[in-house]
Structure formats: C-alpha cells, structure tokens
C-alpha cells in the first residue's frame, strides 16, 4: 500500500510526491504518462511503484507487474503454447510496470519483437507504463544497442524514444533498504 512507503528518507520525497500526484490524477484521467524510475540498488524503486500499482488495481485498473528478465524467459518458453495470450495481457494492461529493465541479456528478439511491440502499442493507445532500472535512460540506450553479435544504436534509439514518449524520467538515489 502507498501508506506503507517509508517517508523517513527525504531523498525519496520527490518520487513519493510524483506517485501521489499520479494516483490522484489517474482517478479522472487514465491516459497519463508513467515514469522511468532509475537509481541506486535497493533504494525502493520497485516497492514504491508496486505500491502505487496495487492501489490502482484496488480502483479496478487491470495492472501487470513484470520482472523483465523473467518475463523474457517465460515468453520464450511459451512460444508455441500461449505466447499470444501472455503478450496481449502485457501489451493491453491498463497499467504496466516493467521492473528491472537493463538487467536482461539483450537479443534482437527481446528488444525489437518483444519490448518494441509492447511499447509501440502502449504509446499508440496512450496507456500508463512504468519502468524501474539501475540504468539511466542514456545508459539503457547503450545497453539495448549491444546484442550478442551486433551493436545497433538505431534500433536502440527507437526503443528509447518510445520510453521517453511514455514516461517522465525520475531518479531515486537512496540508502540500500535491502541491507
């Protein structure tokens, strides 16, 4: 719950304020920009956004939280079974949190066919999308450009432009809460 978020670290105040504003505005406008929340390990990025998304789900929003590296594995394994069903539920969720983007091994398939497809749909439909990462957007651009055999900044930039269209860029540097 949002009420469970630790307010004692003042370095988190701007993010918490943004989350509260999003929650208030979402009640009357379901087509808001999400955020790309990046910063230090264990600072509470995922916790804060998951709390927001849990509250939105209580309001009736169809919400999906995915740990991005695991989602890629699950989609790869389900390719012949229920791939389309899983992709559609991710792509069309009222609110989507892609957690820990930048922690995955990049392939052309994961970047272009999976992430690109999801983001294009969400951008076209103007659906709130959230990301957490330890990488800044510029660092994510470099990360996404490097696949096993190639470096492709054009394809990476296509993804980054969609991330920028969908989100506001927020940084959270705080103490590691996992210690």
JSON list of C-alpha atoms in Angstrom, two decimals:
[
{"chain": "A", "resi": 1, "resn": "UNK", "atom": "CA", "xyz": [0.00, 0.00, 0.00]},
{"chain": "A", "resi": 2, "resn": "UNK", "atom": "CA", "xyz": [1.12, 3.53, -0.56]},
{"chain": "A", "resi": 3, "resn": "UNK", "atom": "CA", "xyz": [0.58, 4.16, 3.13]},
{"chain": "A", "resi": 4, "resn": "UNK", "atom": "CA", "xyz": [3.33, 1.59, 3.86]},
{"chain": "A", "resi": 5, "resn": "UNK", "atom": "CA", "xyz": [6.00, 3.58, 1.99]},
{"chain": "A", "resi": 6, "resn": "UNK", "atom": "CA", "xyz": [8.81, 4.73, 4.28]},
{"chain": "A", "resi": 7, "resn": "UNK", "atom": "CA", "xyz": [8.81, 8.53, 4.32]},
{"chain": "A", "resi": 8, "resn": "UNK", "atom": "CA", "xyz": [11.85, 8.99, 6.57]},
{"chain": "A", "resi": 9, "resn": "UNK", "atom": "CA", "xyz": [14.44, 9.34, 3.78]},
{"chain": "A", "resi": 10, "resn": "UNK", "atom": "CA", "xyz": [13.99, 12.85, 2.37]},
{"chain": "A", "resi": 11, "resn": "UNK", "atom": "CA", "xyz": [15.88, 11.87, -0.81]},
{"chain": "A", "resi": 12, "resn": "UNK", "atom": "CA", "xyz": [12.79, 9.86, -1.80]},
{"chain": "A", "resi": 13, "resn": "UNK", "atom": "CA", "xyz": [10.33, 12.73, -1.24]},
{"chain": "A", "resi": 14, "resn": "UNK", "atom": "CA", "xyz": [10.20, 13.92, -4.88]},
{"chain": "A", "resi": 15, "resn": "UNK", "atom": "CA", "xyz": [9.39, 10.39, -6.11]},
{"chain": "A", "resi": 16, "resn": "UNK", "atom": "CA", "xyz": [6.74, 9.83, -3.46]},
{"chain": "A", "resi": 17, "resn": "UNK", "atom": "CA", "xyz": [5.17, 13.19, -4.31]},
{"chain": "A", "resi": 18, "resn": "UNK", "atom": "CA", "xyz": [5.12, 12.24, -8.01]},
{"chain": "A", "resi": 19, "resn": "UNK", "atom": "CA", "xyz": [3.48, 8.89, -7.18]},
{"chain": "A", "resi": 20, "resn": "UNK", "atom": "CA", "xyz": [0.80, 10.55, -5.04]},
{"chain": "A", "resi": 21, "resn": "UNK", "atom": "CA", "xyz": [0.08, 13.07, -7.80]},
{"chain": "A", "resi": 22, "resn": "UNK", "atom": "CA", "xyz": [-0.20, 10.29, -10.38]},
{"chain": "A", "resi": 23, "resn": "UNK", "atom": "CA", "xyz": [-2.61, 8.39, -8.15]},
{"chain": "A", "resi": 24, "resn": "UNK", "atom": "CA", "xyz": [-4.81, 11.47, -7.66]},
{"chain": "A", "resi": 25, "resn": "UNK", "atom": "CA", "xyz": [-4.84, 12.38, -11.33]},
{"chain": "A", "resi": 26, "resn": "UNK", "atom": "CA", "xyz": [-5.45, 8.80, -12.51]},
{"chain": "A", "resi": 27, "resn": "UNK", "atom": "CA", "xyz": [-8.88, 8.89, -10.89]},
{"chain": "A", "resi": 28, "resn": "UNK", "atom": "CA", "xyz": [-10.01, 11.36, -13.57]},
{"chain": "A", "resi": 29, "resn": "UNK", "atom": "CA", "xyz": [-7.53, 10.70, -16.41]},
{"chain": "A", "resi": 30, "resn": "UNK", "atom": "CA", "xyz": [-6.41, 7.16, -17.24]},
{"chain": "A", "resi": 31, "resn": "UNK", "atom": "CA", "xyz": [-4.11, 8.38, -20.04]},
{"chain": "A", "resi": 32, "resn": "UNK", "atom": "CA", "xyz": [-1.22, 9.77, -18.03]},
{"chain": "A", "resi": 33, "resn": "UNK", "atom": "CA", "xyz": [2.48, 9.31, -18.57]},
{"chain": "A", "resi": 34, "resn": "UNK", "atom": "CA", "xyz": [4.08, 6.77, -16.28]},
{"chain": "A", "resi": 35, "resn": "UNK", "atom": "CA", "xyz": [7.65, 7.12, -15.11]},
{"chain": "A", "resi": 36, "resn": "UNK", "atom": "CA", "xyz": [11.07, 5.70, -15.80]},
{"chain": "A", "resi": 37, "resn": "UNK", "atom": "CA", "xyz": [12.41, 5.39, -12.27]},
{"chain": "A", "resi": 38, "resn": "UNK", "atom": "CA", "xyz": [16.13, 4.73, -12.12]},
{"chain": "A", "resi": 39, "resn": "UNK", "atom": "CA", "xyz": [18.67, 4.86, -9.36]},
{"chain": "A", "resi": 40, "resn": "UNK", "atom": "CA", "xyz": [20.68, 3.05, -6.78]},
{"chain": "A", "resi": 41, "resn": "UNK", "atom": "CA", "xyz": [20.31, -0.61, -5.83]},
{"chain": "A", "resi": 42, "resn": "UNK", "atom": "CA", "xyz": [17.78, -1.28, -3.08]},
{"chain": "A", "resi": 43, "resn": "UNK", "atom": "CA", "xyz": [16.52, 2.30, -2.92]},
{"chain": "A", "resi": 44, "resn": "UNK", "atom": "CA", "xyz": [12.87, 1.23, -3.10]},
{"chain": "A", "resi": 45, "resn": "UNK", "atom": "CA", "xyz": [12.12, 1.89, -6.78]},
{"chain": "A", "resi": 46, "resn": "UNK", "atom": "CA", "xyz": [10.16, -1.32, -7.29]},
{"chain": "A", "resi": 47, "resn": "UNK", "atom": "CA", "xyz": [8.47, -1.13, -3.88]},
{"chain": "A", "resi": 48, "resn": "UNK", "atom": "CA", "xyz": [7.22, 2.42, -4.39]},
{"chain": "A", "resi": 49, "resn": "UNK", "atom": "CA", "xyz": [5.84, 1.76, -7.88]},
{"chain": "A", "resi": 50, "resn": "UNK", "atom": "CA", "xyz": [4.35, -1.59, -6.87]},
{"chain": "A", "resi": 51, "resn": "UNK", "atom": "CA", "xyz": [2.54, 0.17, -4.01]},
{"chain": "A", "resi": 52, "resn": "UNK", "atom": "CA", "xyz": [1.09, 2.65, -6.49]},
{"chain": "A", "resi": 53, "resn": "UNK", "atom": "CA", "xyz": [0.04, -0.09, -8.88]},
{"chain": "A", "resi": 54, "resn": "UNK", "atom": "CA", "xyz": [-1.57, -2.09, -6.08]},
{"chain": "A", "resi": 55, "resn": "UNK", "atom": "CA", "xyz": [-3.66, 0.96, -5.20]},
{"chain": "A", "resi": 56, "resn": "UNK", "atom": "CA", "xyz": [-4.66, 1.43, -8.85]},
{"chain": "A", "resi": 57, "resn": "UNK", "atom": "CA", "xyz": [-5.70, -2.24, -9.02]},
{"chain": "A", "resi": 58, "resn": "UNK", "atom": "CA", "xyz": [-7.95, -1.69, -6.00]},
{"chain": "A", "resi": 59, "resn": "UNK", "atom": "CA", "xyz": [-9.63, 1.06, -8.04]},
{"chain": "A", "resi": 60, "resn": "UNK", "atom": "CA", "xyz": [-10.36, -1.50, -10.75]},
{"chain": "A", "resi": 61, "resn": "UNK", "atom": "CA", "xyz": [-7.46, -0.95, -13.13]},
{"chain": "A", "resi": 62, "resn": "UNK", "atom": "CA", "xyz": [-6.11, -4.08, -14.83]},
{"chain": "A", "resi": 63, "resn": "UNK", "atom": "CA", "xyz": [-2.47, -3.91, -13.72]},
{"chain": "A", "resi": 64, "resn": "UNK", "atom": "CA", "xyz": [0.53, -6.03, -14.65]},
{"chain": "A", "resi": 65, "resn": "UNK", "atom": "CA", "xyz": [3.91, -6.02, -12.91]},
{"chain": "A", "resi": 66, "resn": "UNK", "atom": "CA", "xyz": [6.61, -7.95, -14.72]},
{"chain": "A", "resi": 67, "resn": "UNK", "atom": "CA", "xyz": [10.21, -8.60, -13.75]},
{"chain": "A", "resi": 68, "resn": "UNK", "atom": "CA", "xyz": [11.61, -8.04, -17.22]},
{"chain": "A", "resi": 69, "resn": "UNK", "atom": "CA", "xyz": [14.38, -10.69, -17.33]},
{"chain": "A", "resi": 70, "resn": "UNK", "atom": "CA", "xyz": [11.95, -13.38, -16.10]},
{"chain": "A", "resi": 71, "resn": "UNK", "atom": "CA", "xyz": [9.21, -12.25, -18.48]},
{"chain": "A", "resi": 72, "resn": "UNK", "atom": "CA", "xyz": [11.53, -12.81, -21.44]},
{"chain": "A", "resi": 73, "resn": "UNK", "atom": "CA", "xyz": [12.26, -16.35, -20.26]},
{"chain": "A", "resi": 74, "resn": "UNK", "atom": "CA", "xyz": [8.58, -17.11, -19.76]},
{"chain": "A", "resi": 75, "resn": "UNK", "atom": "CA", "xyz": [7.64, -15.75, -23.18]},
{"chain": "A", "resi": 76, "resn": "UNK", "atom": "CA", "xyz": [10.42, -17.73, -24.84]},
{"chain": "A", "resi": 77, "resn": "UNK", "atom": "CA", "xyz": [9.22, -20.93, -23.14]},
{"chain": "A", "resi": 78, "resn": "UNK", "atom": "CA", "xyz": [5.58, -20.31, -24.06]},
{"chain": "A", "resi": 79, "resn": "UNK", "atom": "CA", "xyz": [6.27, -19.50, -27.70]},
{"chain": "A", "resi": 80, "resn": "UNK", "atom": "CA", "xyz": [4.35, -22.49, -29.03]},
{"chain": "A", "resi": 81, "resn": "UNK", "atom": "CA", "xyz": [1.65, -22.55, -26.35]},
{"chain": "A", "resi": 82, "resn": "UNK", "atom": "CA", "xyz": [0.04, -19.38, -25.05]},
{"chain": "A", "resi": 83, "resn": "UNK", "atom": "CA", "xyz": [2.56, -16.75, -26.21]},
{"chain": "A", "resi": 84, "resn": "UNK", "atom": "CA", "xyz": [-0.08, -14.54, -27.84]},
{"chain": "A", "resi": 85, "resn": "UNK", "atom": "CA", "xyz": [-2.29, -14.59, -24.75]},
{"chain": "A", "resi": 86, "resn": "UNK", "atom": "CA", "xyz": [0.61, -13.61, -22.48]},
{"chain": "A", "resi": 87, "resn": "UNK", "atom": "CA", "xyz": [1.86, -10.89, -24.82]},
{"chain": "A", "resi": 88, "resn": "UNK", "atom": "CA", "xyz": [-1.63, -9.46, -25.19]},
{"chain": "A", "resi": 89, "resn": "UNK", "atom": "CA", "xyz": [-2.19, -9.29, -21.43]},
{"chain": "A", "resi": 90, "resn": "UNK", "atom": "CA", "xyz": [1.11, -7.41, -21.02]},
{"chain": "A", "resi": 91, "resn": "UNK", "atom": "CA", "xyz": [0.60, -5.14, -24.01]},
{"chain": "A", "resi": 92, "resn": "UNK", "atom": "CA", "xyz": [-3.01, -4.18, -23.15]},
{"chain": "A", "resi": 93, "resn": "UNK", "atom": "CA", "xyz": [-2.88, -3.86, -19.34]},
{"chain": "A", "resi": 94, "resn": "UNK", "atom": "CA", "xyz": [-4.39, -0.61, -18.04]},
{"chain": "A", "resi": 95, "resn": "UNK", "atom": "CA", "xyz": [-1.16, -0.03, -16.12]},
{"chain": "A", "resi": 96, "resn": "UNK", "atom": "CA", "xyz": [2.15, -1.82, -16.74]},
{"chain": "A", "resi": 97, "resn": "UNK", "atom": "CA", "xyz": [5.32, -1.89, -14.64]},
{"chain": "A", "resi": 98, "resn": "UNK", "atom": "CA", "xyz": [8.39, -3.28, -16.38]},
{"chain": "A", "resi": 99, "resn": "UNK", "atom": "CA", "xyz": [10.65, -3.93, -13.42]},
{"chain": "A", "resi": 100, "resn": "UNK", "atom": "CA", "xyz": [14.45, -4.01, -13.68]},
{"chain": "A", "resi": 101, "resn": "UNK", "atom": "CA", "xyz": [14.83, -3.24, -17.36]},
{"chain": "A", "resi": 102, "resn": "UNK", "atom": "CA", "xyz": [18.50, -3.30, -18.23]},
{"chain": "A", "resi": 103, "resn": "UNK", "atom": "CA", "xyz": [19.19, -6.42, -16.18]},
{"chain": "A", "resi": 104, "resn": "UNK", "atom": "CA", "xyz": [18.42, -8.73, -19.12]},
{"chain": "A", "resi": 105, "resn": "UNK", "atom": "CA", "xyz": [20.71, -10.09, -21.80]},
{"chain": "A", "resi": 106, "resn": "UNK", "atom": "CA", "xyz": [19.75, -8.21, -24.94]},
{"chain": "A", "resi": 107, "resn": "UNK", "atom": "CA", "xyz": [18.85, -10.02, -28.13]},
{"chain": "A", "resi": 108, "resn": "UNK", "atom": "CA", "xyz": [17.31, -8.63, -31.27]},
{"chain": "A", "resi": 109, "resn": "UNK", "atom": "CA", "xyz": [14.18, -10.65, -30.46]},
{"chain": "A", "resi": 110, "resn": "UNK", "atom": "CA", "xyz": [13.81, -9.33, -26.92]},
{"chain": "A", "resi": 111, "resn": "UNK", "atom": "CA", "xyz": [14.48, -5.72, -27.92]},
{"chain": "A", "resi": 112, "resn": "UNK", "atom": "CA", "xyz": [12.64, -5.46, -31.24]},
{"chain": "A", "resi": 113, "resn": "UNK", "atom": "CA", "xyz": [9.94, -8.11, -31.21]},
{"chain": "A", "resi": 114, "resn": "UNK", "atom": "CA", "xyz": [9.01, -8.09, -27.53]},
{"chain": "A", "resi": 115, "resn": "UNK", "atom": "CA", "xyz": [9.86, -4.72, -25.97]},
{"chain": "A", "resi": 116, "resn": "UNK", "atom": "CA", "xyz": [9.35, -2.75, -29.17]},
{"chain": "A", "resi": 117, "resn": "UNK", "atom": "CA", "xyz": [5.95, -4.33, -29.81]},
{"chain": "A", "resi": 118, "resn": "UNK", "atom": "CA", "xyz": [4.77, -3.72, -26.26]},
{"chain": "A", "resi": 119, "resn": "UNK", "atom": "CA", "xyz": [5.93, -0.10, -26.19]},
{"chain": "A", "resi": 120, "resn": "UNK", "atom": "CA", "xyz": [4.55, 0.74, -29.64]},
{"chain": "A", "resi": 121, "resn": "UNK", "atom": "CA", "xyz": [1.09, -0.49, -28.68]},
{"chain": "A", "resi": 122, "resn": "UNK", "atom": "CA", "xyz": [1.15, 1.33, -25.35]},
{"chain": "A", "resi": 123, "resn": "UNK", "atom": "CA", "xyz": [2.37, 4.54, -26.97]},
{"chain": "A", "resi": 124, "resn": "UNK", "atom": "CA", "xyz": [-0.33, 4.36, -29.68]},
{"chain": "A", "resi": 125, "resn": "UNK", "atom": "CA", "xyz": [-3.03, 3.79, -27.03]},
{"chain": "A", "resi": 126, "resn": "UNK", "atom": "CA", "xyz": [-1.54, 6.30, -24.56]},
{"chain": "A", "resi": 127, "resn": "UNK", "atom": "CA", "xyz": [-1.56, 3.76, -21.69]},
{"chain": "A", "resi": 128, "resn": "UNK", "atom": "CA", "xyz": [0.42, 4.39, -18.46]},
{"chain": "A", "resi": 129, "resn": "UNK", "atom": "CA", "xyz": [3.70, 2.49, -18.45]},
{"chain": "A", "resi": 130, "resn": "UNK", "atom": "CA", "xyz": [6.30, 2.39, -15.71]},
{"chain": "A", "resi": 131, "resn": "UNK", "atom": "CA", "xyz": [9.89, 1.18, -15.62]},
{"chain": "A", "resi": 132, "resn": "UNK", "atom": "CA", "xyz": [12.43, 0.60, -12.89]},
{"chain": "A", "resi": 133, "resn": "UNK", "atom": "CA", "xyz": [16.12, 0.32, -13.64]},
{"chain": "A", "resi": 134, "resn": "UNK", "atom": "CA", "xyz": [19.54, 0.80, -12.20]},
{"chain": "A", "resi": 135, "resn": "UNK", "atom": "CA", "xyz": [20.44, 2.45, -15.53]},
{"chain": "A", "resi": 136, "resn": "UNK", "atom": "CA", "xyz": [19.71, 5.98, -16.64]},
{"chain": "A", "resi": 137, "resn": "UNK", "atom": "CA", "xyz": [17.84, 6.25, -19.94]},
{"chain": "A", "resi": 138, "resn": "UNK", "atom": "CA", "xyz": [21.12, 7.06, -21.71]},
{"chain": "A", "resi": 139, "resn": "UNK", "atom": "CA", "xyz": [22.77, 4.01, -20.15]},
{"chain": "A", "resi": 140, "resn": "UNK", "atom": "CA", "xyz": [19.76, 1.90, -21.17]},
{"chain": "A", "resi": 141, "resn": "UNK", "atom": "CA", "xyz": [20.22, 3.13, -24.74]},
{"chain": "A", "resi": 142, "resn": "UNK", "atom": "CA", "xyz": [23.78, 1.77, -24.76]},
{"chain": "A", "resi": 143, "resn": "UNK", "atom": "CA", "xyz": [22.66, -1.47, -23.08]},
{"chain": "A", "resi": 144, "resn": "UNK", "atom": "CA", "xyz": [19.90, -2.07, -25.65]},
{"chain": "A", "resi": 145, "resn": "UNK", "atom": "CA", "xyz": [22.24, -1.40, -28.57]},
{"chain": "A", "resi": 146, "resn": "UNK", "atom": "CA", "xyz": [24.53, -4.33, -27.71]},
{"chain": "A", "resi": 147, "resn": "UNK", "atom": "CA", "xyz": [23.34, -7.79, -28.70]},
{"chain": "A", "resi": 148, "resn": "UNK", "atom": "CA", "xyz": [25.48, -10.90, -28.84]},
{"chain": "A", "resi": 149, "resn": "UNK", "atom": "CA", "xyz": [26.79, -10.28, -32.34]},
{"chain": "A", "resi": 150, "resn": "UNK", "atom": "CA", "xyz": [25.99, -6.67, -33.20]},
{"chain": "A", "resi": 151, "resn": "UNK", "atom": "CA", "xyz": [25.82, -3.09, -32.00]},
{"chain": "A", "resi": 152, "resn": "UNK", "atom": "CA", "xyz": [22.78, -1.25, -33.33]},
{"chain": "A", "resi": 153, "resn": "UNK", "atom": "CA", "xyz": [22.16, 2.24, -31.96]},
{"chain": "A", "resi": 154, "resn": "UNK", "atom": "CA", "xyz": [19.30, 2.93, -34.40]},
{"chain": "A", "resi": 155, "resn": "UNK", "atom": "CA", "xyz": [17.15, 0.09, -33.06]},
{"chain": "A", "resi": 156, "resn": "UNK", "atom": "CA", "xyz": [18.08, 1.02, -29.51]},
{"chain": "A", "resi": 157, "resn": "UNK", "atom": "CA", "xyz": [17.12, 4.64, -30.13]},
{"chain": "A", "resi": 158, "resn": "UNK", "atom": "CA", "xyz": [13.70, 3.53, -31.44]},
{"chain": "A", "resi": 159, "resn": "UNK", "atom": "CA", "xyz": [13.03, 1.86, -28.09]},
{"chain": "A", "resi": 160, "resn": "UNK", "atom": "CA", "xyz": [14.36, 4.81, -26.09]},
{"chain": "A", "resi": 161, "resn": "UNK", "atom": "CA", "xyz": [12.15, 7.25, -27.99]},
{"chain": "A", "resi": 162, "resn": "UNK", "atom": "CA", "xyz": [9.12, 5.19, -27.02]},
{"chain": "A", "resi": 163, "resn": "UNK", "atom": "CA", "xyz": [10.25, 5.06, -23.38]},
{"chain": "A", "resi": 164, "resn": "UNK", "atom": "CA", "xyz": [10.61, 8.85, -23.41]},
{"chain": "A", "resi": 165, "resn": "UNK", "atom": "CA", "xyz": [7.19, 9.28, -25.01]},
{"chain": "A", "resi": 166, "resn": "UNK", "atom": "CA", "xyz": [5.55, 7.07, -22.37]},
{"chain": "A", "resi": 167, "resn": "UNK", "atom": "CA", "xyz": [7.30, 8.29, -19.23]},
{"chain": "A", "resi": 168, "resn": "UNK", "atom": "CA", "xyz": [8.71, 11.03, -17.10]},
{"chain": "A", "resi": 169, "resn": "UNK", "atom": "CA", "xyz": [12.32, 10.44, -16.08]},
{"chain": "A", "resi": 170, "resn": "UNK", "atom": "CA", "xyz": [12.83, 10.25, -12.30]},
{"chain": "A", "resi": 171, "resn": "UNK", "atom": "CA", "xyz": [15.92, 9.39, -10.30]},
{"chain": "A", "resi": 172, "resn": "UNK", "atom": "CA", "xyz": [15.98, 7.79, -6.87]},
{"chain": "A", "resi": 173, "resn": "UNK", "atom": "CA", "xyz": [19.30, 7.72, -5.07]},
{"chain": "A", "resi": 174, "resn": "UNK", "atom": "CA", "xyz": [18.89, 6.50, -1.53]},
{"chain": "A", "resi": 175, "resn": "UNK", "atom": "CA", "xyz": [20.28, 4.08, 1.01]},
{"chain": "A", "resi": 176, "resn": "UNK", "atom": "CA", "xyz": [20.04, 0.39, 0.21]},
{"chain": "A", "resi": 177, "resn": "UNK", "atom": "CA", "xyz": [16.92, -0.84, 2.05]},
{"chain": "A", "resi": 178, "resn": "UNK", "atom": "CA", "xyz": [17.91, -4.48, 1.44]},
{"chain": "A", "resi": 179, "resn": "UNK", "atom": "CA", "xyz": [20.92, -4.37, 3.77]}
]
